[in-house]
XYZ file of C-alpha atoms in Angstrom:
430
model
C 86.735 75.642 50.849
C 83.873 74.244 53.164
C 81.302 71.599 51.131
C 78.778 72.365 53.589
C 75.863 74.312 51.641
C 72.405 75.614 52.478
C 70.959 72.383 50.565
C 73.095 70.286 52.584
C 71.938 71.720 55.870
C 68.487 71.509 54.841
C 68.777 67.927 53.463
C 70.582 67.193 56.935
C 67.306 68.704 58.840
C 65.003 66.478 56.672
C 66.992 63.364 57.408
C 66.398 64.001 61.133
C 62.895 64.552 60.588
C 62.855 68.126 61.864
C 60.018 70.439 61.169
C 59.966 72.552 57.844
C 60.238 75.820 59.534
C 63.188 74.601 61.325
C 65.155 73.196 58.298
C 64.299 76.792 56.441
C 65.894 78.304 59.447
C 69.018 76.383 59.365
C 69.562 77.178 55.551
C 69.062 80.963 56.416
C 71.376 80.821 59.203
C 74.069 79.075 56.931
C 73.534 81.676 54.255
C 74.003 84.303 57.006
C 77.232 82.472 58.123
C 78.727 82.413 54.685
C 78.372 86.214 54.064
C 79.260 87.390 57.567
C 82.988 88.351 58.008
C 84.926 86.507 60.519
C 85.868 88.370 63.574
C 89.046 90.661 63.076
C 91.304 92.812 65.164
C 89.498 95.774 63.861
C 86.510 94.841 65.655
C 86.362 96.159 69.172
C 85.066 93.104 70.952
C 87.821 91.218 69.177
C 90.551 93.619 69.575
C 92.401 91.581 72.269
C 91.449 87.949 70.910
C 93.157 85.777 68.238
C 90.803 83.736 66.466
C 93.267 82.979 63.366
C 93.293 79.401 64.432
C 89.639 78.821 63.708
C 88.880 77.127 60.459
C 86.278 79.239 59.482
C 85.930 77.792 55.904
C 85.919 74.397 57.040
C 82.724 74.479 59.501
C 80.829 71.240 59.415
C 77.846 69.449 61.193
C 78.726 67.294 64.286
C 79.044 63.791 64.398
C 76.574 61.682 66.491
C 78.437 60.445 69.262
C 77.791 57.522 71.563
C 74.830 56.652 73.625
C 74.672 59.048 76.812
C 72.894 56.636 78.787
C 75.969 54.297 78.725
C 78.414 56.899 80.029
C 79.385 57.721 83.628
C 78.186 60.819 84.785
C 80.596 63.392 86.120
C 80.842 63.280 89.878
C 80.544 67.112 90.238
C 76.968 66.826 89.085
C 74.431 67.329 92.128
C 71.065 65.649 92.583
C 68.827 66.775 90.211
C 64.864 67.393 89.611
C 65.635 66.610 86.081
C 68.832 65.195 84.610
C 69.451 65.516 80.710
C 72.520 64.012 78.982
C 73.875 64.807 75.627
C 76.705 63.304 73.620
C 76.932 64.596 70.174
C 73.510 64.862 68.864
C 72.351 61.928 71.033
C 70.241 63.315 74.050
C 68.392 61.540 76.666
C 66.491 62.490 79.912
C 67.932 59.997 82.620
C 65.659 61.340 85.311
C 62.736 63.240 86.140
C 61.516 63.622 89.682
C 57.826 63.387 90.812
C 58.078 66.935 91.817
C 59.007 67.919 88.188
C 56.346 65.704 86.632
C 53.645 67.050 88.698
C 54.481 70.607 88.041
C 54.346 69.948 84.221
C 58.108 71.017 83.757
C 59.304 70.192 80.426
C 62.907 68.978 79.816
C 63.619 67.327 76.414
C 66.080 67.166 73.263
C 65.476 70.616 71.693
C 65.295 68.753 68.515
C 62.335 66.788 69.471
C 60.781 69.952 71.282
C 60.798 71.739 67.901
C 58.427 69.228 66.723
C 56.442 68.594 69.911
C 56.454 72.109 71.542
C 56.616 73.762 68.047
C 54.934 77.010 69.061
C 57.152 77.789 72.262
C 60.409 76.687 70.246
C 59.768 78.419 66.820
C 58.759 81.879 68.946
C 61.877 82.102 70.595
C 64.752 79.749 69.253
C 66.973 82.359 67.537
C 64.491 84.864 66.951
C 64.953 87.800 69.251
C 67.876 87.225 71.489
C 70.338 85.272 69.265
C 69.386 85.645 65.639
C 71.803 84.580 62.909
C 72.439 88.372 62.126
C 73.986 88.485 65.447
C 77.123 87.379 64.490
C 79.152 84.766 62.450
C 79.171 82.546 65.655
C 75.688 82.797 66.287
C 74.952 82.028 62.620
C 77.193 78.900 62.697
C 75.481 77.507 65.763
C 71.741 78.288 64.299
C 72.775 76.257 61.189
C 74.873 73.333 62.845
C 73.511 72.801 66.244
C 72.304 69.212 66.904
C 70.473 67.556 69.936
C 70.208 70.571 72.205
C 68.249 71.169 75.360
C 64.941 72.722 75.855
C 63.730 73.617 79.384
C 60.173 74.913 79.654
C 59.022 75.896 83.366
C 55.209 76.655 83.430
C 53.733 79.599 84.978
C 53.469 79.126 88.798
C 55.838 76.152 88.714
C 58.346 75.937 91.484
C 61.556 73.582 91.962
C 63.385 72.799 94.705
C 65.969 70.713 93.325
C 67.959 72.147 89.993
C 67.287 70.843 86.626
C 71.076 69.352 85.380
C 71.926 69.461 81.793
C 75.318 67.848 81.031
C 77.004 68.015 77.720
C 79.761 65.523 76.903
C 81.904 66.178 73.846
C 82.224 63.451 71.324
C 84.442 63.814 68.183
C 85.027 67.523 66.795
C 83.352 69.720 66.562
C 80.401 70.449 69.047
C 77.534 72.972 68.823
C 75.609 72.936 72.060
C 72.250 74.633 71.851
C 69.972 75.388 74.970
C 66.751 77.072 75.225
C 65.175 77.697 78.498
C 61.820 79.336 78.992
C 60.638 80.102 82.681
C 56.867 81.049 82.898
C 55.004 83.653 84.633
C 55.784 83.423 88.473
C 57.784 80.270 88.012
C 60.987 79.395 90.233
C 63.884 77.229 89.147
C 67.366 76.506 89.169
C 69.316 75.167 85.878
C 72.870 73.974 85.876
C 74.612 73.491 82.549
C 77.887 71.513 82.410
C 80.001 71.500 79.504
C 82.759 68.755 79.721
C 85.184 66.462 77.773
C 85.107 62.825 78.199
C 88.661 61.276 79.388
C 89.484 59.752 76.003
C 87.975 62.535 73.382
C 88.210 65.962 72.804
C 85.681 68.065 70.930
C 89.010 70.505 69.657
C 86.111 73.273 68.697
C 83.074 74.010 70.393
C 80.558 76.856 69.627
C 77.686 76.944 72.041
C 74.501 79.220 72.305
C 72.146 79.488 75.327
C 68.666 81.813 75.282
C 67.104 82.560 78.455
C 63.502 83.901 78.964
C 62.422 84.598 82.511
C 58.835 85.607 82.248
C 57.088 88.259 84.434
C 57.698 87.761 88.257
C 59.778 84.366 87.548
C 62.708 83.583 89.455
C 65.281 81.849 87.445
C 68.925 80.847 88.059
C 71.314 79.434 85.217
C 74.600 78.336 86.074
C 77.038 77.410 83.407
C 80.128 75.500 84.092
C 82.943 75.160 81.004
C 85.103 72.170 81.788
C 86.443 71.590 78.357
C 89.608 69.384 78.104
C 92.982 71.754 77.615
C 93.282 71.096 73.821
C 89.780 72.641 73.099
C 89.135 76.071 72.215
C 85.429 77.000 72.474
C 82.686 79.890 72.113
C 79.611 80.744 74.276
C 76.977 83.046 73.300
C 74.575 83.644 76.247
C 71.278 85.766 76.118
C 68.633 86.411 78.627
C 65.562 88.548 78.361
C 64.104 89.360 81.697
C 60.291 90.456 82.286
C 58.688 92.836 84.749
C 59.555 92.096 88.389
C 61.374 89.028 87.473
C 64.596 87.985 88.985
C 67.515 86.355 87.023
C 70.837 85.149 88.106
C 73.320 83.781 85.885
C 76.808 82.433 86.829
C 79.231 81.497 84.380
C 82.306 79.298 85.457
C 85.363 79.007 83.163
C 87.898 76.132 84.073
C 88.733 74.220 81.202
C 89.819 75.068 77.510
C 92.823 76.534 75.891
C 90.752 79.202 74.542
C 87.490 80.484 75.591
C 85.197 83.532 74.393
C 82.089 84.156 76.203
C 79.570 86.879 75.139
C 77.098 87.190 77.854
C 74.028 89.810 77.905
C 70.899 90.356 79.752
C 68.185 92.278 78.555
C 65.738 94.085 81.127
C 62.388 94.696 79.489
C 59.875 94.955 82.321
C 59.720 97.426 85.122
C 61.156 96.048 88.418
C 63.014 93.180 86.700
C 66.482 92.472 88.797
C 69.516 90.823 87.134
C 72.655 89.373 88.812
C 75.419 88.569 86.441
C 77.968 86.477 88.087
C 81.267 84.903 86.728
C 84.590 83.264 87.884
C 87.523 81.752 85.879
C 90.460 79.799 87.361
C 92.964 79.800 84.615
C 96.367 78.304 84.453
C 99.142 77.004 81.962
C 98.643 79.020 78.693
C 94.795 79.271 78.957
C 93.122 82.373 77.479
C 89.806 83.565 78.590
C 87.859 86.511 77.247
C 84.382 87.709 78.734
C 82.297 90.411 77.205
C 79.317 91.345 79.238
C 76.136 93.549 78.179
C 73.617 94.984 80.891
C 71.020 96.343 78.621
C 68.399 98.301 80.431
C 65.483 99.077 78.058
C 62.771 99.692 81.025
C 62.139 101.963 83.765
C 62.975 101.141 87.568
C 65.203 98.015 86.858
C 68.372 96.827 88.670
C 71.373 94.726 87.349
C 74.453 93.734 89.412
C 77.427 92.099 87.969
C 80.626 90.431 89.610
C 83.260 88.756 87.525
C 86.539 87.484 89.398
C 89.314 85.805 87.721
C 92.232 83.970 89.348
C 95.258 83.364 87.144
C 98.669 81.495 87.255
C 101.244 80.165 84.875
C 101.228 82.347 81.562
C 97.539 82.671 81.620
C 95.687 85.795 80.201
C 92.034 86.969 81.004
C 90.166 89.682 79.219
C 86.988 91.233 80.687
C 85.016 94.117 79.081
C 81.571 94.911 80.119
C 79.098 97.439 79.407
C 76.262 99.029 81.250
C 73.707 100.364 78.492
C 70.856 102.612 79.516
C 68.307 103.554 77.077
C 66.914 106.956 76.802
C 63.578 106.055 78.439
C 64.873 103.791 81.019
C 64.632 106.069 83.967
C 65.417 105.140 87.368
C 67.937 102.425 86.448
C 70.163 101.109 89.121
C 73.151 98.996 87.724
C 76.714 98.121 88.910
C 79.656 96.450 87.427
C 82.695 94.972 89.068
C 85.602 92.755 87.946
C 88.179 91.572 90.146
C 91.380 89.993 89.192
C 94.087 88.209 91.246
C 97.344 86.887 89.904
C 98.837 83.861 91.796
C 102.348 85.273 90.793
C 103.776 87.794 88.208
C 103.349 85.366 84.933
C 99.816 86.150 84.018
C 97.934 88.873 82.476
C 94.477 90.609 83.142
C 93.056 93.161 80.989
C 89.816 94.842 82.191
C 87.741 97.526 80.301
C 84.643 98.322 82.024
C 82.225 100.735 80.134
C 79.117 102.972 80.644
C 76.604 103.871 77.875
C 73.976 106.049 79.682
C 71.372 107.790 77.525
C 69.049 108.692 80.486
C 69.524 111.338 83.271
C 67.620 109.844 86.260
C 70.143 106.563 87.071
C 72.636 105.162 89.303
C 75.273 103.472 87.581
C 78.722 102.807 88.685
C 81.595 100.220 87.817
C 85.140 99.149 89.365
C 87.954 96.718 88.629
C 90.772 95.703 90.555
C 93.712 93.555 89.546
C 96.516 92.351 92.009
C 99.108 89.650 92.864
C 98.841 87.768 96.287
C 100.097 90.120 99.057
C 103.274 88.544 100.619
C 102.068 89.912 104.011
C 98.707 87.354 103.756
C 101.152 84.423 103.049
C 103.144 85.309 105.963
C 100.311 86.158 108.262
C 98.856 82.358 107.081
C 102.101 80.737 107.699
C 102.565 82.124 111.058
C 99.248 80.253 111.637
C 100.814 76.911 110.692
C 99.778 76.673 107.098
C 102.280 75.585 104.325
C 102.407 77.582 101.104
C 99.771 75.588 99.195
C 97.267 75.648 101.870
C 97.589 79.353 102.385
C 97.065 79.935 98.480
C 94.143 77.255 98.507
C 92.552 79.528 101.410
C 93.367 82.927 99.539
C 91.625 81.518 96.211
C 88.729 80.231 98.154
C 88.419 83.585 99.579
C 88.625 85.397 96.294
C 85.918 83.442 94.627
C 83.489 83.176 97.568
C 81.478 86.344 96.914
C 80.844 84.890 93.343
C 79.622 81.579 94.716
C 77.469 83.210 97.604
C 75.561 84.978 94.838
C 74.473 81.366 93.386
C 70.816 80.879 94.772
C 71.048 77.100 95.023
C 73.082 75.574 97.758
C 73.175 72.427 95.691
C 74.570 74.381 92.469
C 76.883 76.119 94.792
C 78.664 73.455 96.326
C 78.928 71.609 92.932
C 80.707 74.473 91.632
C 82.842 74.976 94.690
C 84.061 71.376 94.588
C 84.980 71.819 90.799
C 86.969 74.718 91.397
C 88.822 73.206 94.375
C 89.536 69.967 92.479
C 91.207 72.026 89.994
C 93.178 74.049 92.369
C 94.361 71.052 94.086
C 95.306 69.251 90.644
C 97.569 72.200 89.930
C 99.238 72.332 93.356
C 99.980 68.765 92.982
C 101.910 69.422 89.481
């Protein structure tokens, strides 16, 4: 039985100097965690996902980790307007460009922002998008996150280079937490990179991301999960999109033995436009399960989803996506597509697209494809002088390229492409 208690959570918050409202919310979240049942096979979302390996009773706060400034950055991280680095609970902004400073962009530890930007953080952290009542994982993260990342883009601010957040795992466990608030008419790209250091593994990771795009804002958020092969991890990602705002999220799954991602976007203002992108490259015995929700709560809004999985070894992917159109959300336009490519006959891909339409003036469609590599494609490429590994690499590149093309920032797009190719080439060399 866990020794963590609501009082221990509150005491730890006080020890860190967190404001009283945050300490109270942590205690409330822990009580919700204790009273919320663990995911079970009988739950539709968890029907194909085994969580028996999770020690629900042993959940405990993360350790502090090391000074992030003394650690090497991953080579994949591109140039940035702001670079924030977290390891354990230690967070530091390593670089802030003149452009970001002059625009008034605020990037900081979420724990520090709870004090310095208290009104913004208190209004949006774990309230509407990811309250502890959303589920056991969300309650766990709300109670136990440390450090965290806070990004606030003021109204009208525009950045040409991406904001980069690097989360390095220290000792197990780890609970990343990110809050991004893009003001009215602002424009920014955010890249968040979760990775394990060479000599340490988090073993268990449970992260939560909340994204707010104000009216007429343009926000692009790209998440790369590159944990080591021994780590099992969860991601809860929520977005709220205002009127005439544009949001593009891209979730890239490369690492971990187990990954469960819940991704949702709520369209709340007329004219809002959302693109949900995802790609996963799985090998060995990796397992990845993505559930997505395109939640239309307003008239005249559009959402477009494309998730692509490439699998080899005996890996397995699960994709389940829902387009939900509320009764008053007339003239909604939504599309959802999942593509799966198995590099041979060992992997397995499950695809479950769903529509829940409660309005009558809509245009909503979905589709799913699953296939192995066509031998004729390999034969054709071989006839052009490519060996088998080169041909396979070219086919995988072509499979992922439609997703990469949907990432607005060329800098971020290049970084993701480099990471995917590095894993592909590493697998070919084995």
